[in-house]
Short mmCIF file of C-alpha atoms in Angstrom, two decimals:
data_model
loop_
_atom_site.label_atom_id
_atom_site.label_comp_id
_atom_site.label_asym_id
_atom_site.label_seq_id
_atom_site.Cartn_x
_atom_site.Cartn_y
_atom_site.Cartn_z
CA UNK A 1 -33.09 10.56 10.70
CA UNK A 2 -32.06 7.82 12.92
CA UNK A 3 -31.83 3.92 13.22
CA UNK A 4 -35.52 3.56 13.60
CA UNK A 5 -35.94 5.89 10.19
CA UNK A 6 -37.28 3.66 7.50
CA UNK A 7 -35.01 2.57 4.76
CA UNK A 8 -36.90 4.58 2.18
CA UNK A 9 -36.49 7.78 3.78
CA UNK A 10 -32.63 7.45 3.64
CA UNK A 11 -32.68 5.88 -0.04
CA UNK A 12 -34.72 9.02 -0.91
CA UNK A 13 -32.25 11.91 1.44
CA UNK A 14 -29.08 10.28 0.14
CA UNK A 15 -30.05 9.49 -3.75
CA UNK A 16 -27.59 12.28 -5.15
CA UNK A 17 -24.62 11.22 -3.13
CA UNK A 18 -24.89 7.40 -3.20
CA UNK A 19 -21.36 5.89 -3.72
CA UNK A 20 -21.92 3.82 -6.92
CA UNK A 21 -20.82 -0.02 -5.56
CA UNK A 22 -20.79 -1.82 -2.59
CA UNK A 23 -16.66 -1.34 -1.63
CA UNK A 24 -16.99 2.83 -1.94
CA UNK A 25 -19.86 2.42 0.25
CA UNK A 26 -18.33 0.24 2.99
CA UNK A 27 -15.12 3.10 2.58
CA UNK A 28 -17.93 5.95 2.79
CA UNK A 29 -19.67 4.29 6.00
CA UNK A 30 -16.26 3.63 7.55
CA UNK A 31 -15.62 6.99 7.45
CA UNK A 32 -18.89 8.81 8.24
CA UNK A 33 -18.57 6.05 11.50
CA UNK A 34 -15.48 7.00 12.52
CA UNK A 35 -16.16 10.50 12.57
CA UNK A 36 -19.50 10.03 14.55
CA UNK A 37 -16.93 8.10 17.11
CA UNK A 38 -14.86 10.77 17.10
CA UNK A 39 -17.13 13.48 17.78
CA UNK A 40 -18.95 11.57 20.39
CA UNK A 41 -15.74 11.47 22.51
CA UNK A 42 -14.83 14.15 22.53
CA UNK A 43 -18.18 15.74 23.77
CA UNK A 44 -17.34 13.51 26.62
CA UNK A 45 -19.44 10.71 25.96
CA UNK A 46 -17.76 7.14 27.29
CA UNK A 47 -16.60 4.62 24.74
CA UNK A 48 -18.29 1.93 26.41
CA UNK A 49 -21.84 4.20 25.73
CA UNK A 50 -21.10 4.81 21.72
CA UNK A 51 -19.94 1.33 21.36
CA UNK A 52 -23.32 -0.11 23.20
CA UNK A 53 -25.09 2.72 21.45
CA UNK A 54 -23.84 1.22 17.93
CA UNK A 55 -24.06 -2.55 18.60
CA UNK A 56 -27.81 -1.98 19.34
CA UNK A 57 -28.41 0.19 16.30
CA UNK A 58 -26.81 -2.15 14.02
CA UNK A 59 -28.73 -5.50 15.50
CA UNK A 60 -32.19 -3.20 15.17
CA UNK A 61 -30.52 -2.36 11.47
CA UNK A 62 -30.12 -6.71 11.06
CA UNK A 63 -33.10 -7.32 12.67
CA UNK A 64 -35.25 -5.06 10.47
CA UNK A 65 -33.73 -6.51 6.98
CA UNK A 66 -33.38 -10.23 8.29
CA UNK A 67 -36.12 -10.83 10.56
CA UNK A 68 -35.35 -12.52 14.19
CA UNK A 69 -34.14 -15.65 13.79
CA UNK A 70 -31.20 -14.95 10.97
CA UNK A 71 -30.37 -12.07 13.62
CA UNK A 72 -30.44 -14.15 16.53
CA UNK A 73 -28.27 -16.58 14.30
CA UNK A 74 -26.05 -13.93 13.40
CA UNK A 75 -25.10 -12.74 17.22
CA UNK A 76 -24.52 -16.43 18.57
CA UNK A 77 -21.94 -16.43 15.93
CA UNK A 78 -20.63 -13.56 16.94
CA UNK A 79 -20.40 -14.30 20.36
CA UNK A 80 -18.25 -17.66 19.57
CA UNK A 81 -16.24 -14.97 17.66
CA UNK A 82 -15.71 -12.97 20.60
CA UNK A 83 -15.04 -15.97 23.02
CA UNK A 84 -12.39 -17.32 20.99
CA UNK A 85 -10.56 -13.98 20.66
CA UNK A 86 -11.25 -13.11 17.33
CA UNK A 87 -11.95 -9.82 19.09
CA UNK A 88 -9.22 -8.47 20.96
CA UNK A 89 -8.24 -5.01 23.12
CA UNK A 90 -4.94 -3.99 23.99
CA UNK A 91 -4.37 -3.75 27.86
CA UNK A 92 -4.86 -0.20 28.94
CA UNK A 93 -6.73 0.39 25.70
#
């Protein structure tokens, strides 16, 4: 499965192990995200490439549940996010 896989076909493959409310899913996905981080790395793929890699899947993920223009609403926001420093890296990060 990946982030073109419709929703059903994950609802239906992860029925049994479904966290029961919205917080022990967020702590679930956290974790299941940093591991896929952490793998990625350190098979030598650049952290500029997974993060890219995972901004686009989650805007197709946005765009597919809130059609174009709530997306397109969504990233202008985050860009003002990210130009005010509400977003911020460590030098030598």
């Amino acid at each position: 499965m990946n982030a073109y896989t419709p929703a059903e076909a994950f609802a239906v493959a992860t029925v049994a192990a479904a966290p029961v409310n919205d917080e022990a899913q967020r702590a679930r996905l956290f974790d299941q995200f940093n591991a896929y981080w952490v793998n990625a790395a350190s098979e030598g793929v650049p952290y500029d490439t997974i993060g890219t890699m995972s901004v686009m899947a989650s805007i197709y993920g946005i765009l597919a549940k809130y059609g174009k223009t709530t997306t397109a609403e969504y990233l202008e926001i985050m860009a003002e996010s990210v130009r005010s420093g509400e977003f911020s890296v460590k030098q030598g990060a």
